[in-house]
Structure formats: structure tokens, C-alpha cells
């Protein structure tokens, strides 16, 4: 199980997406202000509504068909994210696949971005944040379920494993993450890897004896 932002790639795709949308004048000033407020609170590790900020970002796509938005996000990946994919992540994914492991990327970012990455990198499955579609074929501003963030990551892993292999027929062998919000999924793995961890995750890695990687 590989986290995406800060682990598989060097950077944060939601932040880059907001910058991308701002450069194209696709976000209203008051929406940008609210996103910046959310980001400031996030850095301070204050409790946040993860669905709300994704709703704000998706105001950029109001009235556009889901197919058009998916193409936009795929193009965004090609233009802004593709070159950030870490060769070390590629190599680790290939090694796990060669060993017979099922390689999955799990991320709080938007699903079309991860689906595009999956076309070019050695992971077979992904679990990411999906936005709800309206009957007319456009995206709504609502998250389908919950954003795949923090504790929801381990719940999503459980659903994926049970759904694909059956309850009791699988184990989370290895997990890779960079952020303290990845602690739950790292803690559930037989082998935990903290990739260029932030300070709280580095502290937990030392306490738990997890492997720290410098990618």
C-alpha cells in the first residue's frame, strides 16, 4: 500500500491543482480565500472538514460534464505531476509486484489523477477520493462517501482487502507513507516505511521501530 502525495510523488497534487486552477482563473477569489484558510488550519493540525475543501475545489468544474473534468485532471497529471513521480517509488512497486504482492496506491487526492498515474506506473489498484456524479452526467460538489484521509485510509484498505480476497484471506504486508495522517495505515502493516516523514511521523517511526526511507 503506497500513499501518493509526498510518498509516491515529490509534492502535493491537491495544492498543485489549486495553483493550476488559479492560474487559469477557474476559482473565484472568495473560494481561494476559503481554501487558504483551510490550508492554514491544516498546517496547524486543527480539526478540519476534509469534504468541504474538496467541494470548494470542485466549484471550478460546475456545469462541466464528468468526462470533460476527467480529461482536464488527466491532462493536469501529465503537465504538472508526471515528472514528480519518484523513481524509488516505481522501483519499490515493481519489487512488490515481482514478489507476488498486490500493489495499491491509496490517496486523498481526486480519483482521475490517480487513474492517470496508474496508466504509467506499476500499481494495479487504487483507492482515492471520488466525487459524486449527478444524473445529468456532471460532477456534483459532494464527495462520494468520505475523503480517503487519516483513519478513513485504514477503513478503505479493509474494504478493499475483504472485497477482493475475502475476510481473513489477506494481510497488509507493507505500507509506505510520509505524513502523520498515515500512521493508522502504517501501523496496520507488517512492514511500515516512513518516506521522508514529517516530524510527527518521524517521531512515531522512531518509537515503533519503523523503517525510515529518504527518497
Coordinates of N, CA and C in Angstrom, one line a residue:
X1 N 0.8 -1.2 0.0 CA 0.0 0.0 0.0 C 0.9 1.2 0.0
X2 N 0.8 2.1 -1.0 CA 1.6 3.3 -1.2 C 0.7 4.5 -1.1
X3 N 1.0 5.4 -0.2 CA 0.4 6.8 -0.2 C 0.9 7.4 -1.5
X4 N 0.2 8.4 -2.0 CA 0.6 9.1 -3.2 C 1.3 10.4 -3.0
X5 N 0.7 11.4 -2.4 CA 1.3 12.7 -2.3 C 2.4 12.7 -1.2
X6 N 3.6 13.1 -1.6 CA 4.7 13.2 -0.6 C 5.4 11.8 -0.5
X7 N 4.8 10.8 -1.0 CA 5.4 9.4 -0.9 C 5.7 8.9 -2.3
X8 N 4.7 8.7 -3.1 CA 5.0 8.2 -4.5 C 5.4 9.4 -5.4
X9 N 4.9 10.6 -5.1 CA 5.4 11.8 -5.8 C 6.1 12.7 -4.8
X10 N 6.9 13.6 -5.4 CA 7.6 14.6 -4.6 C 6.7 15.9 -4.7
X11 N 5.8 16.0 -3.8 CA 4.9 17.2 -3.9 C 3.5 16.8 -3.4
X12 N 2.6 17.7 -3.6 CA 1.2 17.6 -3.1 C 0.3 17.9 -4.3
X13 N -0.4 16.9 -4.8 CA -1.2 17.1 -6.0 C -2.4 18.0 -5.8
X14 N -3.1 18.0 -4.6 CA -4.2 18.9 -4.4 C -3.7 20.4 -4.4
X15 N -2.6 20.7 -3.8 CA -2.0 22.0 -3.7 C -1.7 22.5 -5.1
X16 N -1.0 21.6 -5.9 CA -0.7 21.9 -7.3 C -1.9 22.1 -8.1
X17 N -2.9 21.4 -7.9 CA -4.2 21.5 -8.6 C -4.8 22.9 -8.4
X18 N -4.8 23.3 -7.1 CA -5.4 24.6 -6.8 C -4.6 25.7 -7.5
X19 N -3.3 25.6 -7.5 CA -2.4 26.6 -8.2 C -2.7 26.6 -9.7
X20 N -2.9 25.4 -10.3 CA -3.2 25.2 -11.7 C -4.6 25.9 -12.0
X21 N -5.5 25.7 -11.2 CA -6.9 26.3 -11.4 C -6.8 27.8 -11.2
X22 N -6.0 28.3 -10.3 CA -5.9 29.7 -10.1 C -5.2 30.4 -11.3
X23 N -4.2 29.7 -11.8 CA -3.5 30.3 -13.0 C -4.4 30.4 -14.2
X24 N -5.5 29.6 -14.2 CA -6.4 29.6 -15.3 C -7.7 30.4 -15.0
X25 N -7.7 31.1 -13.8 CA -8.8 31.9 -13.5 C -10.1 31.1 -13.2
X26 N -10.0 29.8 -12.8 CA -11.1 28.9 -12.7 C -11.7 28.9 -11.2
X27 N -11.1 29.6 -10.3 CA -11.6 29.7 -8.9 C -11.9 31.1 -8.6
X28 N -13.0 31.4 -8.0 CA -13.4 32.7 -7.5 C -12.5 33.1 -6.4
X29 N -12.4 34.4 -6.2 CA -11.5 34.9 -5.2 C -11.9 34.5 -3.8
X30 N -13.2 34.5 -3.5 CA -13.7 34.1 -2.2 C -13.5 32.6 -1.9
X31 N -13.5 31.8 -3.0 CA -13.3 30.4 -2.9 C -11.8 30.2 -2.5
X32 N -10.9 30.9 -3.2 CA -9.5 30.9 -3.0 C -9.2 31.2 -1.5
X33 N -9.9 32.3 -1.0 CA -9.7 32.7 0.4 C -10.1 31.6 1.3
X34 N -11.2 31.0 1.1 CA -11.6 29.9 2.0 C -10.7 28.7 1.9
X35 N -10.2 28.4 0.7 CA -9.2 27.3 0.6 C -7.9 27.6 1.4
X36 N -7.5 28.9 1.3 CA -6.3 29.3 2.0 C -6.5 29.2 3.5
X37 N -7.7 29.6 4.0 CA -8.0 29.5 5.4 C -7.9 28.0 5.9
X38 N -8.5 27.1 5.0 CA -8.5 25.7 5.4 C -7.0 25.2 5.4
X39 N -6.2 25.6 4.5 CA -4.8 25.2 4.4 C -4.0 25.7 5.7
X40 N -4.3 26.9 6.1 CA -3.6 27.4 7.3 C -4.0 26.6 8.5
X41 N -5.3 26.3 8.7 CA -5.7 25.4 9.8 C -5.1 24.0 9.7
X42 N -5.0 23.5 8.5 CA -4.5 22.2 8.3 C -3.0 22.1 8.8
X43 N -2.2 23.2 8.4 CA -0.8 23.2 8.9 C -0.7 23.3 10.4
X44 N -1.7 23.9 11.0 CA -1.7 24.0 12.5 C -2.3 22.7 13.1
X45 N -2.6 21.7 12.2 CA -3.2 20.4 12.7 C -4.5 20.6 13.5
X46 N -5.3 21.6 13.1 CA -6.6 21.8 13.7 C -7.6 20.9 13.0
X47 N -8.6 20.4 13.7 CA -9.6 19.6 13.0 C -10.3 20.3 11.8
X48 N -10.4 19.5 10.7 CA -10.9 20.1 9.5 C -12.0 19.2 8.8
X49 N -12.8 19.9 8.1 CA -13.8 19.1 7.3 C -13.2 18.8 5.9
X50 N -12.7 17.6 5.8 CA -12.0 17.2 4.5 C -12.9 17.3 3.3
X51 N -14.2 17.0 3.5 CA -15.1 17.0 2.3 C -15.3 18.5 1.9
X52 N -15.3 19.4 2.8 CA -15.6 20.8 2.5 C -14.6 21.4 1.5
X53 N -13.3 21.1 1.8 CA -12.3 21.7 0.9 C -12.3 21.1 -0.5
X54 N -12.7 19.9 -0.6 CA -12.8 19.3 -1.9 C -14.0 19.8 -2.7
X55 N -15.0 20.1 -1.9 CA -16.2 20.8 -2.5 C -15.8 22.2 -3.1
X56 N -15.0 22.9 -2.3 CA -14.5 24.2 -2.8 C -13.7 24.1 -4.1
X57 N -12.8 23.1 -4.1 CA -12.0 23.0 -5.3 C -12.9 22.7 -6.5
X58 N -13.9 21.8 -6.3 CA -14.8 21.4 -7.5 C -15.8 22.5 -7.9
X59 N -15.8 23.6 -7.2 CA -16.5 24.7 -7.8 C -16.0 25.2 -9.2
X60 N -14.7 24.8 -9.4 CA -14.1 25.2 -10.7 C -14.7 24.4 -11.9
X61 N -15.4 23.3 -11.6 CA -15.9 22.5 -12.6 C -17.4 22.5 -12.7
X62 N -18.1 23.4 -12.1 CA -19.5 23.5 -12.1 C -20.0 23.6 -13.6
X63 N -21.0 22.7 -13.9 CA -21.6 22.8 -15.2 C -20.9 22.0 -16.3
X64 N -19.7 21.4 -15.9 CA -18.9 20.7 -16.9 C -19.3 19.2 -16.7
X65 N -19.2 18.5 -17.8 CA -19.5 17.0 -17.8 C -18.4 16.3 -17.0
X66 N -18.7 15.2 -16.4 CA -17.7 14.4 -15.7 C -16.6 14.0 -16.7
X67 N -16.9 13.6 -17.9 CA -15.9 13.2 -18.9 C -14.9 14.4 -19.1
X68 N -15.5 15.6 -19.3 CA -14.6 16.7 -19.5 C -13.7 17.0 -18.3
X69 N -14.2 16.9 -17.1 CA -13.4 17.1 -15.9 C -12.4 16.0 -15.8
X70 N -12.7 14.8 -16.1 CA -11.7 13.7 -16.0 C -10.6 13.9 -17.0
X71 N -10.9 14.4 -18.2 CA -9.8 14.7 -19.1 C -9.0 15.9 -18.6
X72 N -9.6 16.9 -18.1 CA -8.9 18.0 -17.5 C -7.9 17.5 -16.4
X73 N -8.3 16.7 -15.5 CA -7.5 16.2 -14.4 C -6.4 15.3 -14.9
X74 N -6.7 14.5 -16.0 CA -5.7 13.6 -16.6 C -4.6 14.5 -17.2
X75 N -5.0 15.6 -17.9 CA -4.1 16.5 -18.6 C -3.2 17.2 -17.5
X76 N -3.9 17.6 -16.4 CA -3.2 18.2 -15.3 C -2.1 17.2 -14.7
X77 N -2.4 16.0 -14.6 CA -1.4 15.0 -14.2 C -0.2 15.0 -15.2
X78 N -0.5 14.9 -16.4 CA 0.6 14.9 -17.4 C 1.4 16.1 -17.4
X79 N 0.8 17.3 -17.2 CA 1.5 18.6 -17.2 C 2.3 18.9 -15.9
X80 N 1.7 18.6 -14.8 CA 2.2 19.0 -13.5 C 2.7 18.0 -12.6
X81 N 2.2 16.7 -12.7 CA 2.5 15.7 -11.7 C 3.5 14.6 -12.2
X82 N 3.4 14.3 -13.5 CA 4.1 13.1 -14.1 C 5.6 13.1 -13.7
X83 N 6.2 14.3 -13.9 CA 7.7 14.4 -13.7 C 8.0 14.3 -12.2
X84 N 7.0 14.4 -11.3 CA 7.3 14.4 -9.9 C 7.3 12.9 -9.3
X85 N 6.9 12.0 -10.1 CA 6.8 10.6 -9.6 C 8.2 10.1 -9.3
X86 N 8.4 9.6 -8.1 CA 9.7 9.2 -7.6 C 10.1 7.9 -8.2
X87 N 11.3 7.8 -8.8 CA 11.9 6.6 -9.3 C 12.0 5.5 -8.2
X88 N 12.2 5.9 -6.9 CA 12.3 5.0 -5.8 C 11.0 4.3 -5.6
X89 N 9.9 5.1 -5.7 CA 8.5 4.5 -5.6 C 8.3 3.5 -6.7
X90 N 8.6 3.9 -7.9 CA 8.5 3.0 -9.0 C 9.2 1.7 -8.8
X91 N 10.5 1.8 -8.3 CA 11.3 0.6 -8.1 C 10.7 -0.3 -7.0
X92 N 10.2 0.3 -5.9 CA 9.6 -0.4 -4.8 C 8.3 -1.1 -5.2
X93 N 7.5 -0.4 -6.1 CA 6.3 -1.0 -6.6 C 6.6 -2.2 -7.4
X94 N 7.6 -2.1 -8.3 CA 8.0 -3.2 -9.2 C 8.5 -4.4 -8.4
X95 N 9.2 -4.1 -7.3 CA 9.7 -5.2 -6.5 C 8.6 -5.9 -5.8
X96 N 7.6 -5.2 -5.3 CA 6.5 -5.9 -4.6 C 5.7 -6.7 -5.6
X97 N 5.5 -6.1 -6.8 CA 4.7 -6.8 -7.8 C 5.4 -8.1 -8.2
X98 N 6.8 -8.0 -8.4 CA 7.5 -9.2 -8.7 C 7.5 -10.3 -7.6
X99 N 7.3 -9.9 -6.4 CA 7.2 -10.8 -5.3 C 5.8 -11.4 -5.1
X100 N 4.9 -11.0 -6.0 CA 3.5 -11.5 -6.0 C 2.6 -10.7 -5.1
X101 N 3.0 -9.6 -4.6 CA 2.1 -8.7 -3.8 C 1.1 -8.0 -4.7
X102 N 0.0 -7.7 -4.2 CA -1.0 -6.8 -4.9 C -0.6 -5.3 -4.5
X103 N -0.2 -4.5 -5.5 CA 0.2 -3.2 -5.2 C -0.9 -2.2 -5.4
X104 N -1.2 -1.4 -4.4 CA -2.3 -0.5 -4.4 C -1.8 0.9 -3.9
X105 N -2.2 1.9 -4.7 CA -2.0 3.3 -4.2 C -3.2 3.8 -3.5
X106 N -3.1 4.5 -2.4 CA -4.2 5.0 -1.6 C -4.0 6.5 -1.4
X107 N -5.0 7.3 -1.7 CA -4.7 8.7 -1.7 C -6.0 9.5 -1.4
X108 N -5.8 10.7 -0.7 CA -6.9 11.6 -0.5 C -7.2 12.5 -1.8
X109 N -6.3 12.4 -2.8 CA -6.5 13.3 -3.9 C -7.6 12.7 -4.8
X110 N -7.9 13.4 -5.9 CA -9.1 13.1 -6.7 C -8.8 11.9 -7.6
X111 N -9.8 11.0 -7.7 CA -9.6 9.7 -8.4 C -9.0 9.8 -9.9
X112 N -9.5 10.8 -10.7 CA -9.0 10.8 -12.1 C -7.5 11.1 -12.1
X113 N -6.9 11.7 -11.1 CA -5.5 12.0 -11.1 C -4.7 10.6 -10.9
X114 N -5.2 9.8 -9.9 CA -4.6 8.5 -9.6 C -4.8 7.6 -10.8
X115 N -6.0 7.6 -11.4 CA -6.2 6.7 -12.5 C -5.2 7.0 -13.7
X116 N -4.9 8.3 -13.9 CA -3.9 8.6 -14.9 C -2.6 8.1 -14.5
X117 N -2.2 8.2 -13.3 CA -0.9 7.7 -12.8 C -0.8 6.2 -13.0
X118 N -1.9 5.5 -12.8 CA -1.9 4.1 -12.9 C -1.7 3.6 -14.3
X119 N -1.9 4.4 -15.3 CA -1.6 4.1 -16.7 C -0.1 4.0 -16.9
X120 N 0.7 4.6 -16.1 CA 2.1 4.7 -16.4 C 3.0 4.2 -15.3
X121 N 2.4 3.6 -14.2 CA 3.3 3.2 -13.2 C 2.8 1.8 -12.7
X122 N 3.6 1.0 -12.0 CA 3.4 -0.4 -11.7 C 2.5 -0.6 -10.5
X123 N 1.3 0.0 -10.4 CA 0.4 -0.4 -9.4 C -0.9 -0.8 -10.1
X124 N -1.5 -1.9 -9.6 CA -2.7 -2.5 -10.3 C -4.0 -1.9 -9.8
X125 N -4.0 -1.3 -8.6 CA -5.3 -0.9 -8.0 C -5.1 0.5 -7.3
X126 N -6.2 1.2 -7.1 CA -6.1 2.5 -6.4 C -7.3 2.7 -5.6
X127 N -7.1 3.4 -4.5 CA -8.2 3.8 -3.6 C -8.1 5.3 -3.4
X128 N -9.0 6.1 -3.9 CA -8.8 7.6 -3.8 C -10.2 8.3 -3.6
X129 N -10.1 9.6 -3.5 CA -11.4 10.3 -3.2 C -12.2 10.5 -4.5
X130 N -13.4 10.1 -4.5 CA -14.3 10.1 -5.6 C -15.4 11.1 -5.4
X131 N -15.6 12.0 -6.4 CA -16.7 13.0 -6.3 C -18.0 12.4 -6.9
X132 N -19.1 12.7 -6.3 CA -20.4 12.2 -6.7 C -20.8 12.8 -8.0
X133 N -21.4 11.9 -8.9 CA -21.9 12.4 -10.2 C -23.4 12.6 -10.1
X134 N -23.9 13.7 -10.8 CA -25.3 14.0 -10.9 C -25.9 13.2 -12.0
X135 N -27.2 13.0 -12.0 CA -27.9 12.2 -13.1 C -27.7 12.8 -14.5
X136 N -27.3 14.1 -14.6 CA -27.1 14.7 -15.9 C -25.7 14.5 -16.4
X137 N -24.9 13.7 -15.7 CA -23.5 13.5 -16.2 C -22.5 14.5 -15.8
X138 N -22.8 15.4 -14.9 CA -21.9 16.4 -14.4 C -21.4 15.9 -13.0
X139 N -20.3 16.4 -12.5 CA -19.9 16.2 -11.1 C -20.7 17.1 -10.2
X140 N -21.1 16.6 -9.1 CA -21.6 17.5 -8.0 C -20.3 18.0 -7.2
X141 N -20.6 18.8 -6.2 CA -19.5 19.2 -5.3 C -19.5 18.3 -4.0
X142 N -20.1 17.2 -4.1 CA -20.2 16.3 -2.9 C -19.2 15.1 -3.1
X143 N -18.5 14.8 -2.0 CA -17.7 13.6 -2.0 C -18.5 12.4 -1.9
X144 N -18.2 11.3 -2.7 CA -18.9 10.1 -2.6 C -18.3 9.3 -1.4
X145 N -19.1 9.2 -0.4 CA -18.5 8.5 0.9 C -17.7 9.6 1.6
X146 N -16.5 9.2 2.0 CA -15.6 10.1 2.7 C -14.3 10.3 2.0
X147 N -13.6 11.4 2.1 CA -12.3 11.5 1.5 C -11.3 10.5 2.1
X148 N -10.5 9.9 1.3 CA -9.6 8.9 1.8 C -8.4 9.5 2.5
X149 N -8.6 9.8 3.8 CA -7.7 10.6 4.5 C -7.7 10.1 6.0
X150 N -6.5 10.0 6.6 CA -6.4 9.6 8.0 C -7.0 8.3 8.3
X151 N -7.9 8.2 9.3 CA -8.4 6.9 9.7 C -9.2 6.3 8.6
X152 N -9.8 7.1 7.7 CA -10.6 6.5 6.6 C -9.7 5.6 5.7
X153 N -8.4 5.9 5.7 CA -7.5 5.1 4.8 C -7.5 3.6 5.3
X154 N -7.4 3.4 6.6 CA -7.4 2.0 7.0 C -8.7 1.3 6.8
X155 N -9.8 2.1 7.0 CA -11.1 1.6 6.7 C -11.3 1.2 5.2
X156 N -10.7 2.0 4.4 CA -10.8 1.8 2.9 C -9.9 0.6 2.6
X157 N -8.8 0.4 3.2 CA -7.9 -0.8 3.0 C -8.7 -2.0 3.4
X158 N -9.4 -2.0 4.5 CA -10.1 -3.1 5.0 C -11.2 -3.5 4.0
X159 N -11.9 -2.5 3.5 CA -13.0 -2.8 2.5 C -12.4 -3.4 1.2
X160 N -11.3 -2.8 0.8 CA -10.7 -3.3 -0.4 C -10.2 -4.7 -0.3
X161 N -9.5 -5.0 0.8 CA -9.0 -6.4 1.0 C -10.1 -7.4 1.1
X162 N -11.1 -7.1 1.9 CA -12.2 -8.0 2.1 C -13.0 -8.2 0.8
X163 N -13.1 -7.1 0.1 CA -13.9 -7.2 -1.2 C -13.2 -8.0 -2.2
X164 N -11.9 -7.9 -2.3 CA -11.1 -8.6 -3.4 C -10.8 -10.0 -3.0
X165 N -10.4 -10.2 -1.8 CA -9.8 -11.5 -1.4 C -10.7 -12.3 -0.4
X166 N -11.6 -11.6 0.2 CA -12.5 -12.2 1.3 C -11.9 -12.0 2.6
X167 N -12.8 -11.8 3.6 CA -12.3 -11.5 5.0 C -11.4 -12.7 5.5
X168 N -10.3 -12.3 6.1 CA -9.4 -13.3 6.6 C -8.5 -13.9 5.6
X169 N -8.6 -13.6 4.3 CA -7.8 -14.2 3.3 C -6.6 -13.3 2.8
X170 N -6.4 -12.2 3.5 CA -5.3 -11.3 3.0 C -4.7 -10.6 4.2
X171 N -3.5 -10.1 4.0 CA -2.8 -9.3 5.0 C -2.2 -8.0 4.4
X172 N -2.1 -7.0 5.1 CA -1.4 -5.8 4.7 C 0.1 -6.0 5.0
X173 N 0.8 -6.4 4.0 CA 2.2 -6.7 4.2 C 3.1 -5.5 4.4
X174 N 2.9 -4.5 3.5 CA 3.8 -3.3 3.6 C 3.0 -2.1 3.3
X175 N 3.4 -1.0 4.0 CA 2.7 0.3 3.8 C 3.8 1.4 3.8
X176 N 3.6 2.3 2.9 CA 4.5 3.5 2.7 C 3.7 4.8 2.8
X177 N 4.2 5.7 3.7 CA 3.6 7.0 3.9 C 4.6 8.0 4.3
X178 N 4.2 9.3 4.2 CA 5.1 10.4 4.6 C 4.5 11.3 5.6
X179 N 3.2 11.2 5.9 CA 2.6 12.2 6.7 C 2.0 11.6 8.0
X180 N 1.9 12.4 9.0 CA 1.4 11.8 10.3 C 0.0 11.2 10.2
X181 N -0.7 11.7 9.2 CA -2.1 11.2 9.0 C -2.0 9.8 8.4
X182 N -0.9 9.3 8.0 CA -0.7 7.9 7.5 C -0.4 6.9 8.6
X183 N -0.3 7.4 9.9 CA 0.1 6.5 10.9 C -0.8 5.3 11.1
X184 N -2.1 5.5 10.9 CA -3.1 4.3 11.1 C -2.8 3.2 10.1
X185 N -2.6 3.6 8.8 CA -2.4 2.5 7.8 C -1.0 1.9 8.0
X186 N 0.0 2.7 8.3 CA 1.3 2.2 8.6 C 1.3 1.2 9.8
X187 N 0.6 1.6 10.8 CA 0.5 0.8 12.0 C -0.2 -0.5 11.8
X188 N -1.0 -0.6 10.8 CA -1.7 -1.9 10.5 C -0.9 -2.9 9.6
X189 N 0.3 -2.4 9.1 CA 1.0 -3.2 8.2 C 2.1 -4.0 8.9
X190 N 2.4 -5.2 8.3 CA 3.5 -6.0 8.9 C 4.9 -5.2 8.8
X191 N 5.0 -4.5 7.7 CA 6.2 -3.7 7.5 C 5.9 -2.3 7.1
X192 N 6.3 -1.3 8.0 CA 5.9 0.1 7.8 C 7.1 0.9 7.3
X193 N 6.9 1.7 6.3 CA 8.0 2.5 5.8 C 7.6 4.0 5.8
X194 N 8.3 4.8 6.5 CA 8.1 6.2 6.6 C 9.0 6.9 5.6
X195 N 8.4 7.5 4.5 CA 9.2 8.1 3.4 C 9.3 9.6 3.7
X196 N 10.5 10.0 3.8 CA 10.8 11.5 4.1 C 9.7 12.0 5.0
X197 N 9.6 11.4 6.2 CA 8.4 11.7 7.1 C 8.4 13.1 7.7
X198 N 7.2 13.7 7.9 CA 7.1 14.9 8.7 C 7.5 14.6 10.1
X199 N 7.7 15.7 10.9 CA 8.2 15.5 12.3 C 7.4 14.5 13.1
X200 N 6.0 14.7 13.2 CA 5.3 13.7 14.0 C 5.4 12.3 13.5
X201 N 5.4 12.1 12.2 CA 5.6 10.7 11.7 C 7.0 10.2 12.0
X202 N 8.0 11.0 11.9 CA 9.4 10.6 12.2 C 9.5 10.2 13.7
X203 N 8.8 10.9 14.5 CA 8.8 10.6 16.0 C 8.1 9.2 16.2
X204 N 7.0 9.0 15.5 CA 6.3 7.7 15.7 C 7.1 6.6 15.1
X205 N 7.8 6.8 14.0 CA 8.7 5.8 13.4 C 9.8 5.4 14.3
X206 N 10.4 6.3 15.0 CA 11.4 6.0 16.0 C 10.9 5.2 17.1
X207 N 9.7 5.6 17.6 CA 9.1 4.9 18.7 C 8.7 3.5 18.4
X208 N 8.2 3.3 17.1 CA 7.7 2.0 16.7 C 8.7 1.1 16.0
X209 N 9.9 1.7 15.7 CA 10.9 1.0 15.0 C 10.6 0.8 13.5
X210 N 9.9 1.7 12.9 CA 9.5 1.6 11.5 C 10.7 2.0 10.7
X211 N 10.9 1.5 9.5 CA 11.9 1.9 8.6 C 11.7 3.3 8.0
X212 N 12.7 4.1 8.1 CA 12.6 5.4 7.5 C 13.4 5.5 6.2
X213 N 12.8 5.9 5.1 CA 13.4 6.0 3.8 C 13.6 7.4 3.4
X214 N 14.7 7.7 2.8 CA 14.9 9.0 2.2 C 14.9 9.0 0.7
X215 N 13.7 9.3 0.2 CA 13.5 9.2 -1.3 C 13.7 10.6 -1.9

